[in-house]
XYZ file of C-alpha atoms in Angstrom:
608
model
C -48.319 26.178 -79.399
C -48.273 22.367 -80.065
C -44.746 20.371 -79.457
C -44.274 18.472 -82.704
C -45.208 15.038 -82.327
C -41.425 12.926 -82.076
C -42.202 9.322 -84.803
C -40.443 6.090 -82.728
C -37.382 6.208 -83.424
C -37.005 9.959 -82.077
C -39.094 8.855 -78.855
C -36.084 5.836 -77.856
C -33.157 8.355 -78.656
C -34.259 10.525 -76.500
C -34.818 8.874 -73.734
C -31.278 6.660 -74.246
C -29.418 10.506 -73.992
C -31.893 11.493 -70.685
C -30.392 8.448 -68.863
C -26.958 9.183 -70.406
C -26.161 12.315 -68.681
C -27.982 11.098 -65.488
C -25.059 8.730 -65.154
C -22.378 11.377 -66.246
C -23.912 13.801 -62.873
C -23.712 11.041 -60.809
C -20.029 9.990 -62.140
C -18.571 13.426 -61.864
C -19.901 13.881 -58.461
C -18.132 11.392 -56.602
C -15.114 11.197 -59.066
C -14.481 15.367 -57.566
C -15.239 13.976 -54.268
C -12.694 11.677 -55.084
C -9.754 13.051 -56.710
C -10.107 16.765 -53.765
C -9.036 14.390 -51.302
C -5.869 12.869 -53.489
C -4.819 15.678 -54.333
C -4.974 16.763 -50.750
C -3.572 14.291 -49.347
C -0.781 14.091 -52.106
C -0.305 17.336 -50.724
C 0.552 16.799 -46.920
C 5.001 16.454 -46.760
C 5.007 12.936 -44.177
C 7.666 14.938 -42.381
C 4.464 17.805 -41.968
C 3.017 15.845 -38.473
C 0.158 18.887 -38.356
C -1.620 17.672 -40.621
C -3.335 14.787 -40.453
C -3.963 11.827 -42.846
C -6.525 10.976 -41.026
C -9.778 11.739 -39.214
C -9.732 13.294 -35.887
C -10.429 11.007 -33.313
C -13.134 13.613 -32.352
C -15.025 12.649 -35.740
C -14.363 9.188 -35.446
C -16.218 8.746 -32.950
C -19.287 10.594 -34.248
C -19.685 9.046 -36.774
C -19.288 5.213 -34.658
C -22.100 6.993 -33.421
C -23.919 7.877 -36.207
C -23.895 4.666 -37.920
C -23.744 1.963 -35.193
C -26.351 0.116 -36.929
C -24.788 0.001 -39.717
C -21.765 -1.932 -38.910
C -21.046 -5.838 -40.458
C -21.491 -7.777 -38.100
C -20.326 -11.648 -39.572
C -22.153 -14.570 -38.867
C -20.501 -17.268 -39.557
C -22.159 -20.920 -40.290
C -22.168 -23.641 -37.425
C -19.442 -21.260 -35.090
C -21.025 -19.227 -32.204
C -20.247 -15.712 -31.636
C -18.229 -16.311 -29.166
C -15.182 -17.114 -29.423
C -14.734 -15.291 -32.865
C -12.621 -12.655 -31.332
C -12.015 -9.535 -28.130
C -14.928 -7.985 -27.376
C -12.794 -4.714 -26.969
C -9.283 -4.476 -26.600
C -9.167 -0.651 -26.247
C -6.589 0.399 -23.862
C -7.849 1.639 -20.446
C -6.183 5.271 -19.911
C -4.661 5.919 -17.183
C -4.820 9.229 -14.614
C -1.220 9.876 -12.992
C -1.088 8.719 -9.594
C -4.220 6.695 -9.755
C -4.380 2.978 -9.801
C -6.408 1.167 -12.355
C -8.342 -1.422 -10.909
C -9.089 -4.832 -12.532
C -10.052 -8.162 -12.514
C -8.352 -10.651 -15.004
C -9.101 -14.544 -15.865
C -6.217 -16.522 -16.347
C -4.504 -16.769 -19.878
C -5.926 -13.186 -20.101
C -3.957 -10.336 -21.617
C -5.143 -6.792 -19.873
C -4.346 -3.428 -21.896
C -4.158 -0.220 -20.360
C -1.839 3.404 -21.561
C -0.510 5.943 -20.480
C -1.592 9.069 -22.286
C 1.159 11.993 -23.777
C -1.098 15.679 -22.736
C 0.036 13.817 -18.710
C 3.821 13.969 -18.801
C 4.176 17.440 -19.428
C 2.208 17.616 -15.937
C 3.860 20.080 -13.217
C 4.803 17.880 -10.801
C 2.570 16.594 -7.205
C 2.375 18.369 -4.292
C 3.015 16.342 -1.422
C 3.873 16.752 2.232
C 5.975 14.028 3.952
C 4.315 12.508 7.085
C 7.897 13.860 9.393
C 9.844 16.639 8.764
C 13.227 14.968 8.709
C 16.224 17.007 9.830
C 17.179 19.845 7.965
C 20.132 19.178 7.431
C 19.352 15.734 5.816
C 16.382 17.885 3.999
C 19.326 20.124 3.094
C 20.721 17.204 1.390
C 17.523 14.907 0.109
C 16.604 19.002 -1.323
C 19.926 18.422 -3.323
C 18.783 14.990 -4.831
C 15.907 15.771 -5.630
C 16.577 18.546 -7.669
C 19.247 17.386 -9.625
C 17.305 14.176 -10.361
C 14.066 16.657 -11.832
C 16.742 18.601 -13.555
C 17.980 14.746 -14.941
C 14.448 13.641 -14.984
C 13.086 16.748 -17.748
C 16.113 16.709 -20.364
C 14.956 16.938 -23.385
C 11.338 15.583 -24.648
C 11.467 12.356 -21.518
C 9.417 12.476 -18.908
C 10.085 9.384 -16.367
C 7.536 7.351 -15.388
C 6.863 4.942 -13.128
C 5.027 1.492 -12.973
C 3.458 -0.093 -10.538
C 1.721 -3.406 -9.945
C -0.063 -4.555 -6.794
C -1.717 -8.275 -7.255
C -4.653 -7.875 -4.680
C -6.445 -10.999 -4.754
C -4.982 -14.585 -7.042
C -6.590 -18.099 -7.655
C -7.043 -20.039 -4.799
C -6.411 -24.223 -5.368
C -10.279 -25.897 -6.297
C -9.860 -28.848 -5.982
C -6.006 -29.883 -7.127
C -3.031 -30.977 -4.941
C -0.829 -27.895 -6.328
C 2.513 -27.203 -4.810
C 2.729 -24.136 -4.868
C 1.898 -20.388 -5.184
C 0.101 -20.370 -8.936
C 2.155 -18.445 -10.813
C 2.313 -14.283 -11.039
C 1.470 -11.881 -13.475
C 3.333 -10.088 -16.227
C 3.139 -6.934 -17.292
C 4.486 -5.902 -20.972
C 4.835 -2.123 -21.546
C 5.542 -0.968 -25.318
C 6.686 2.888 -26.170
C 6.355 1.404 -30.097
C 2.809 3.459 -31.857
C 2.297 0.122 -33.870
C 2.179 -2.289 -31.143
C -0.545 -1.037 -28.373
C -1.550 -3.476 -27.734
C 1.433 -5.353 -26.496
C 1.963 -8.935 -24.433
C 2.758 -12.574 -25.033
C 3.984 -13.646 -28.307
C 4.356 -9.938 -29.963
C 6.136 -9.617 -32.914
C 8.085 -6.439 -31.214
C 11.100 -6.818 -29.896
C 11.367 -3.381 -27.993
C 8.763 -3.558 -25.121
C 9.789 -4.152 -22.339
C 9.134 -7.549 -20.149
C 8.282 -6.757 -16.566
C 8.281 -9.492 -13.920
C 5.946 -9.772 -10.871
C 7.694 -11.146 -7.477
C 5.327 -11.525 -4.637
C 3.324 -9.630 -5.911
C 4.203 -6.693 -6.538
C 6.421 -4.717 -9.289
C 8.452 -1.746 -9.847
C 9.522 -1.033 -12.130
C 10.413 3.145 -14.122
C 11.170 4.295 -18.171
C 11.614 7.502 -20.151
C 8.508 8.527 -22.399
C 8.687 10.903 -24.430
C 4.560 10.484 -26.061
C 1.696 8.027 -24.767
C 3.027 4.399 -23.479
C 1.066 1.353 -23.381
C 0.433 -1.199 -20.856
C -0.559 -4.737 -21.076
C -1.266 -7.124 -17.797
C -0.542 -11.442 -18.746
C -2.260 -13.182 -16.631
C -1.120 -17.553 -16.509
C -2.282 -20.337 -16.996
C -2.640 -22.482 -13.509
C -2.974 -25.398 -13.235
C -4.872 -26.861 -10.138
C -6.279 -23.260 -9.297
C -9.382 -21.375 -9.710
C -10.711 -17.957 -9.836
C -9.530 -14.714 -11.144
C -6.350 -12.776 -10.544
C -7.608 -8.795 -8.392
C -4.721 -6.225 -9.766
C -3.992 -2.114 -9.534
C -1.625 -0.962 -12.445
C -0.757 1.857 -11.186
C 1.476 5.130 -13.717
C 2.978 7.943 -12.160
C 5.826 11.058 -12.670
C 6.297 11.325 -9.845
C 7.873 8.397 -7.713
C 5.965 5.158 -7.404
C 2.713 4.391 -6.160
C 3.279 1.568 -3.839
C 6.350 0.824 -2.763
C 8.227 -2.146 -1.306
C 11.610 -2.742 0.758
C 13.208 -5.413 1.122
C 15.706 -5.234 3.375
C 14.743 -5.541 7.586
C 12.941 -3.047 9.365
C 10.723 -4.834 11.598
C 12.410 -7.218 14.396
C 11.530 -9.137 16.625
C 11.524 -9.432 20.102
C 10.903 -12.395 22.566
C 7.124 -14.329 22.075
C 5.316 -16.906 24.385
C 2.430 -19.257 23.356
C -0.636 -16.739 22.245
C 1.824 -12.979 22.140
C 4.723 -11.807 19.838
C 6.151 -8.894 21.066
C 8.684 -6.367 17.783
C 10.031 -3.182 17.523
C 11.432 -0.956 14.333
C 13.642 0.286 13.580
C 15.555 2.869 14.419
C 13.793 6.092 13.241
C 15.084 8.610 13.935
C 19.324 9.494 13.608
C 19.180 11.254 16.353
C 18.689 9.701 20.735
C 18.899 13.945 21.361
C 15.137 14.174 22.650
C 15.084 18.389 22.234
C 15.537 17.800 18.378
C 12.222 18.584 16.719
C 12.931 15.320 14.189
C 13.002 13.251 17.725
C 9.888 14.594 19.028
C 7.770 14.383 15.836
C 8.402 10.564 15.935
C 7.418 10.267 20.130
C 4.338 12.247 19.981
C 2.719 10.921 16.478
C 0.611 8.345 17.188
C 2.105 5.442 15.966
C 2.016 5.348 11.781
C 3.253 1.955 10.460
C 1.471 -1.218 10.689
C 1.699 -5.121 10.613
C 0.244 -8.107 9.236
C 1.088 -11.609 10.890
C 0.386 -15.080 9.233
C 0.800 -18.952 9.758
C 3.279 -20.666 7.336
C 1.053 -23.220 7.706
C -1.723 -21.268 5.875
C -0.595 -21.099 1.822
C -3.695 -18.238 1.093
C -0.776 -15.527 1.835
C 1.526 -17.353 -0.085
C 2.206 -15.078 -3.868
C 1.166 -11.311 -2.595
C 2.868 -11.039 0.139
C 5.424 -7.673 -0.983
C 1.872 -6.226 -2.340
C 0.494 -3.894 0.505
C -3.191 -4.792 -0.861
C -2.552 -8.747 -0.738
C -2.300 -8.243 2.861
C -4.445 -7.194 3.759
C -7.015 -9.340 1.737
C -5.243 -12.129 3.258
C -3.438 -11.896 6.468
C -4.893 -13.420 9.351
C -3.794 -10.906 11.286
C -3.545 -7.001 10.741
C -2.288 -4.294 13.240
C -2.311 -1.130 13.455
C -4.422 -0.635 10.168
C -4.223 3.544 8.547
C -2.675 4.116 12.229
C -6.827 2.769 13.787
C -5.961 0.498 16.669
C -6.946 -3.640 16.001
C -8.475 -5.950 17.928
C -5.637 -7.359 19.531
C -3.160 -5.637 18.014
C -1.610 -3.218 20.320
C 1.009 -0.359 19.449
C 2.956 1.914 20.301
C 6.155 4.857 20.840
C 9.499 3.241 22.547
C 13.215 4.615 22.880
C 14.118 1.543 24.354
C 16.681 -0.178 22.589
C 20.265 -0.379 23.543
C 21.071 1.517 19.907
C 21.226 4.738 23.192
C 17.320 5.682 22.752
C 16.238 6.354 19.524
C 11.878 6.369 18.396
C 10.571 3.142 17.354
C 7.303 1.924 17.572
C 6.767 -1.607 19.317
C 3.801 -4.293 17.889
C 2.256 -6.730 20.906
C 0.136 -9.147 18.391
C -1.695 -11.749 21.027
C -4.332 -14.491 19.715
C -1.714 -16.671 17.880
C -1.089 -20.416 18.735
C 0.456 -22.261 21.009
C 4.111 -23.620 18.841
C 3.145 -22.393 15.034
C 6.054 -20.081 12.551
C 4.293 -17.630 11.501
C 5.213 -14.508 8.704
C 5.061 -11.157 9.915
C 5.243 -7.346 7.699
C 5.562 -4.075 8.618
C 3.701 -1.742 6.379
C 3.071 2.029 5.815
C -0.620 3.259 4.400
C 1.229 5.821 2.519
C 4.941 8.347 2.796
C 2.828 11.411 2.794
C 0.471 13.050 4.972
C -2.246 11.420 2.413
C -3.209 8.071 0.905
C -5.723 7.009 -1.782
C -5.982 7.764 -5.147
C -4.414 10.598 -6.252
C -1.682 10.808 -4.250
C 2.320 10.743 -4.684
C 2.939 7.292 -2.932
C -0.302 7.268 -1.689
C -0.457 3.280 -2.712
C 1.179 1.900 0.265
C 5.192 0.064 1.022
C 5.866 -3.525 2.233
C 8.680 -4.062 3.876
C 10.732 -7.024 3.744
C 9.200 -10.696 5.965
C 10.636 -11.353 8.468
C 10.094 -14.849 10.237
C 9.197 -16.142 14.017
C 8.213 -18.862 16.656
C 5.708 -18.870 19.451
C 6.178 -20.873 22.702
C 5.048 -24.082 23.759
C 3.698 -23.603 26.413
C 1.563 -21.766 29.452
C 5.760 -21.627 31.590
C 6.857 -18.201 29.895
C 4.572 -14.316 29.324
C 5.489 -11.773 27.046
C 5.845 -8.252 29.174
C 7.025 -4.948 28.496
C 6.402 -1.344 29.908
C 6.959 -1.591 32.925
C 8.378 1.386 34.556
C 11.014 0.903 37.541
C 12.832 -1.574 34.573
C 11.651 0.324 31.171
C 14.437 -1.683 29.075
C 13.417 -5.093 30.155
C 10.413 -6.325 27.176
C 10.961 -10.196 26.674
C 9.406 -13.684 27.670
C 9.589 -14.108 32.113
C 8.991 -17.329 34.076
C 4.695 -17.004 33.958
C 1.981 -19.716 35.908
C -1.631 -20.307 34.663
C -2.680 -20.192 38.496
C -1.171 -17.146 39.693
C -1.322 -13.399 37.739
C -2.289 -14.584 34.549
C -3.291 -11.252 32.796
C 0.556 -9.856 31.135
C 0.120 -6.138 32.856
C -0.563 -8.185 36.366
C 3.039 -9.704 36.106
C 4.500 -7.047 34.416
C 4.531 -5.096 38.323
C 4.359 -7.875 40.134
C 7.855 -7.904 38.975
C 9.143 -4.189 38.838
C 8.137 -3.251 42.180
C 10.122 -6.855 43.211
C 13.109 -5.043 41.431
C 12.105 -1.761 42.938
C 12.203 -2.682 46.143
C 15.763 -3.854 45.895
C 17.150 -1.321 44.480
C 15.664 0.444 47.704
C 18.474 -1.081 50.195
C 20.633 -0.610 47.328
C 20.680 3.153 47.545
C 20.856 3.393 51.453
C 24.430 1.848 50.900
C 25.136 3.962 47.898
C 24.577 7.068 49.261
C 27.646 6.695 52.543
C 29.823 7.089 49.080
C 31.277 10.117 49.453
C 29.650 11.258 45.336
C 30.151 15.507 45.808
C 33.699 15.510 46.242
C 37.100 16.925 45.613
C 38.881 14.252 42.226
C 41.000 13.522 44.996
C 38.762 12.028 47.228
C 36.476 10.096 44.738
C 36.785 6.992 44.253
C 37.510 6.682 40.244
C 37.982 9.185 37.832
C 36.028 6.886 35.269
C 33.034 6.328 36.554
C 31.219 8.525 39.287
C 28.323 7.246 41.710
C 25.512 8.268 39.095
C 27.058 5.015 36.735
C 27.270 3.056 39.016
C 23.142 3.503 40.246
C 23.047 2.645 36.476
C 24.402 -0.378 36.175
C 23.742 -1.518 39.406
C 19.726 -1.030 37.974
C 20.397 -2.760 34.891
C 22.245 -5.514 37.020
C 19.155 -5.732 39.002
C 16.784 -5.873 36.191
C 17.874 -9.638 34.716
C 18.233 -11.171 37.552
C 15.191 -9.611 38.654
C 13.000 -11.095 36.074
C 14.862 -14.023 34.254
C 14.990 -14.451 30.317
C 12.141 -17.068 30.186
C 11.335 -19.884 27.518
C 10.471 -23.808 26.762
C 11.257 -25.886 29.678
C 11.978 -28.500 26.838
C 14.553 -26.860 25.026
C 18.439 -28.626 25.422
C 20.211 -25.986 24.685
C 23.499 -25.087 26.106
C 22.872 -21.472 26.740
C 20.354 -21.423 29.049
C 19.569 -23.319 32.230
C 16.620 -25.223 33.260
C 15.333 -24.200 36.162
C 12.453 -26.541 38.521
C 9.361 -25.531 40.340
C 11.130 -22.972 43.939
C 13.922 -23.435 41.566
C 14.570 -19.904 40.437
C 18.109 -17.550 40.742
C 15.882 -15.007 43.079
C 13.968 -17.063 45.115
C 11.788 -13.501 44.973
C 10.692 -14.992 42.216
C 9.258 -17.467 43.494
C 7.602 -16.704 46.063
C 5.536 -13.806 44.108
C 4.865 -15.744 40.866
C 5.198 -19.252 40.952
C 6.560 -19.874 38.053
C 6.158 -23.272 36.410
C 9.618 -25.477 35.240
C 11.495 -23.131 32.856
C 14.394 -22.992 31.134
C 16.519 -19.269 31.898
C 18.784 -17.392 29.229
C 20.583 -16.455 31.139
C 22.045 -12.580 31.981
C 24.766 -11.154 29.342
C 27.770 -11.432 31.484
C 28.771 -8.224 30.788
C 26.453 -6.061 33.380
C 28.303 -8.231 35.900
C 31.855 -6.664 34.387
C 30.142 -2.773 34.133
C 28.886 -3.472 38.069
C 32.548 -4.306 39.370
C 33.651 -1.499 37.027
C 31.689 1.807 37.946
C 30.796 0.513 41.066
C 33.353 1.059 44.971
C 34.859 -1.828 45.818
C 33.677 -0.536 49.481
C 29.544 -1.911 48.116
C 31.063 -6.104 47.679
C 30.351 -6.701 43.826
C 31.962 -9.035 42.303
C 32.040 -11.694 39.685
C 32.331 -15.498 39.378
C 35.862 -16.485 36.823
C 35.668 -17.823 34.038
C 35.771 -22.237 35.109
C 34.712 -21.437 38.072
C 31.241 -21.004 37.989
C 30.648 -18.083 35.478
C 28.622 -19.832 33.328
C 26.447 -21.006 35.569
C 24.941 -17.385 36.261
C 26.073 -15.785 33.237
C 25.749 -15.944 28.939
C 28.433 -15.716 27.108
C 27.216 -12.435 24.994
C 26.903 -12.612 21.090
C 28.218 -15.870 18.810
C 28.865 -16.084 15.543
C 26.278 -12.490 15.276
C 23.709 -14.585 17.337
C 22.335 -13.316 20.770
C 22.856 -16.644 23.780
C 22.581 -14.610 26.658
C 19.787 -12.193 28.117
C 19.954 -7.974 27.636
C 18.161 -5.936 28.516
C 16.902 -3.338 25.621
C 18.179 -5.814 23.172
C 16.065 -6.613 20.086
C 16.279 -9.159 18.965
C 15.056 -12.570 20.086
C 14.818 -15.986 20.524
C 12.247 -18.651 20.117
C 12.389 -22.437 19.156
C 12.737 -21.970 15.585
C 15.783 -19.955 15.259
C 17.410 -16.454 16.886
C 16.931 -13.582 14.681
C 20.645 -11.718 14.510
C 20.382 -8.179 15.589
C 20.886 -5.140 13.345
C 23.724 -3.400 13.484
C 21.851 -0.312 13.043
C 19.816 -1.371 16.028
C 22.200 -2.204 17.822
C 25.278 0.761 17.625
C 26.402 0.198 20.612
C 28.326 -1.853 23.155
C 26.558 -4.121 24.806
C 26.578 -3.343 28.209
C 27.212 -5.936 31.020
C 25.409 -9.269 33.683
C 25.292 -11.660 37.038
C 24.550 -12.812 40.320
C 25.000 -10.853 44.043
C 22.812 -12.406 46.376
C 20.837 -14.861 43.414
C 20.918 -18.316 43.114
C 22.923 -19.641 40.678
C-alpha cells in the first residue's frame, strides 16, 4: 500500500509537530522529578530529624568519587593557584585516648573533631601502677562513682582535652627576647562552626590557652565537638610547631601537676642528688602499699636542663617536649639511663616513708639548672589507647652546682644511711664516690664500736627504779649517738668561697675531726655546721655517767653547731633532711616531706 504523498506545506507541519512532542517529553521528565523532590521535602516537619534534608554522607562520598573528574577547577588570570585557598580544611577525627599528632606552620590553623558516637562509649579499663591502701581505695571509689554519675547525667559526657607542644620554632638568626609564642586551642560545639579559630564570629566558641607547652581543659558534650589549633606568628624564629591533641571521655591523657614533688638534696661541682615526696601515707613496712613501692623498680623519670639554654623555654610542662629537648633525661619508662642513677629509699627525717632518689651526673660546675620529675603513665599501660597513657609532669625546681672539687656528694652509706649530701673530698685521694662514701662510713662505724663498750656498762635491762631514766633507754641513747656521730664525723661541705654566717671555714688539715684530715685529706672547704638539736638529743637520751655535754649559747655553741631553721630555710646539717643548700639558693623543706620535728646535733671530743 502506498502512503499518500504530502505536499510541501504538510511536510513542514509534520516536522514541527514532531519536534514539539520531543520537547514536551523532555520537559515533563525534568519537571516531574523536581516536583516530586519538592513535595517530599515539604512534607517533612522541621522538628523531625529522622528524615535528612540532604543526601546521606555515604551517597555524597560516592558522588564525589564518581564525579571527581567533573569538578569545577577555577582559573584566574595572573593569580597563582597556591594562594586561592586552603587545599583541605576538613576536620580530622580524633579517637578516644589517642593523640592526634601534627606539624603546623606559624600563622596556620588546623581542625580536628571528636565524633558524637564516642561520647556513649563505656569507660576504658585502667589499672593503677601501685594499688593504694584499702581505706583510700574506698574513698576514691566513692569519689569516682559520684564523678561518673554527675558526668553521665542527662545526655552530657565530660570530655577531657589536652595538648602538648613537642617541638617549637627556634631562633633563626634573629635576636628574640623570649621563647616563641604558645599555641591556642579553639573549641566549638556548634554545628554551624566546624572550623573554630581566631577571627571566627562565634561567641560560643571557647579559647583555651597553652602554658609551658601544655594545656588541659574539660567540657560537657552531648554531640560532636570541633577543635581548631592555632599557631602564632613569631618574629625572629624559624621552623614549625609539632603538637599532640588528645580527647578522652575517661581522664586527661596527659597531665601537669602544679606542685612541688621533687626536692633537691645537695650537689657538688658535677653531680646532683634529688628525692621525690613521700610516696605513701604510711611508714609501716608491713603495709602492702609500702612494700609495693619499695619492691617495684623506680617509676619516675627526671629531666635536667641548664637555665642558660633557652631551648626548653616554653616546653617545660610538656611531656613530649621534655623528651625531645631536655639535656639530661633519666629513668625514662623505668629504663636505666647513662649519667642518672635511680633507686628507692626510706631515708628521710619524715619517718621512713618510701621515696625515689635520683643521682644525676656529668653536670657543669658553677651552673644553674631546672629539674623536672615525670611519670610515663598513671596506669600499668602507657601510650595511645590507654587512660592517662600520655605522661604526667610535675612542677620544675631550680638548683645550682658547686664551683670546685673540695666537695663530693656521697650517699648509700651502710652505717650512716641518713647521710646523703656533699662531704669534704680531695682531687687526689678517694676520687670515686663509692670509695669516699665507704671511707667516711668506716670512720663513723669504728668510732661507734668504742661507744658500745661504754654503753654495755650501763644497766639497761633492770627495774624501773634502777634505770637511769624513765623517759629514755639504752636503745634511745644508741640511736641518738649514732645520729650525732654521723653528722660530726661526715661534715656537710660547701664552697670555701662562701661567706654565710652559718658555715664555718675549714682550712687544710683543720677539719672538726682529725680522722677526716688523715683519711680523706680534703682541700679547703666550708662546713655547714650540725644542728644543735643533735647534741641536745644525745644529752637527753644518754646517762650522765657517759659525760656528754653541749656547749652553751654564747660560749662556743655557735662555733660547733647551727641553729636549725631560719624563716623556713635550713642553715644547719641534719642527716636525712631532704632540703638542699647551694650557692644560688636554699630550698625550703616541704611540711609533707619533713613531717616530724628535727632531731639533734654537736661536738664531743672533736675539734671546733
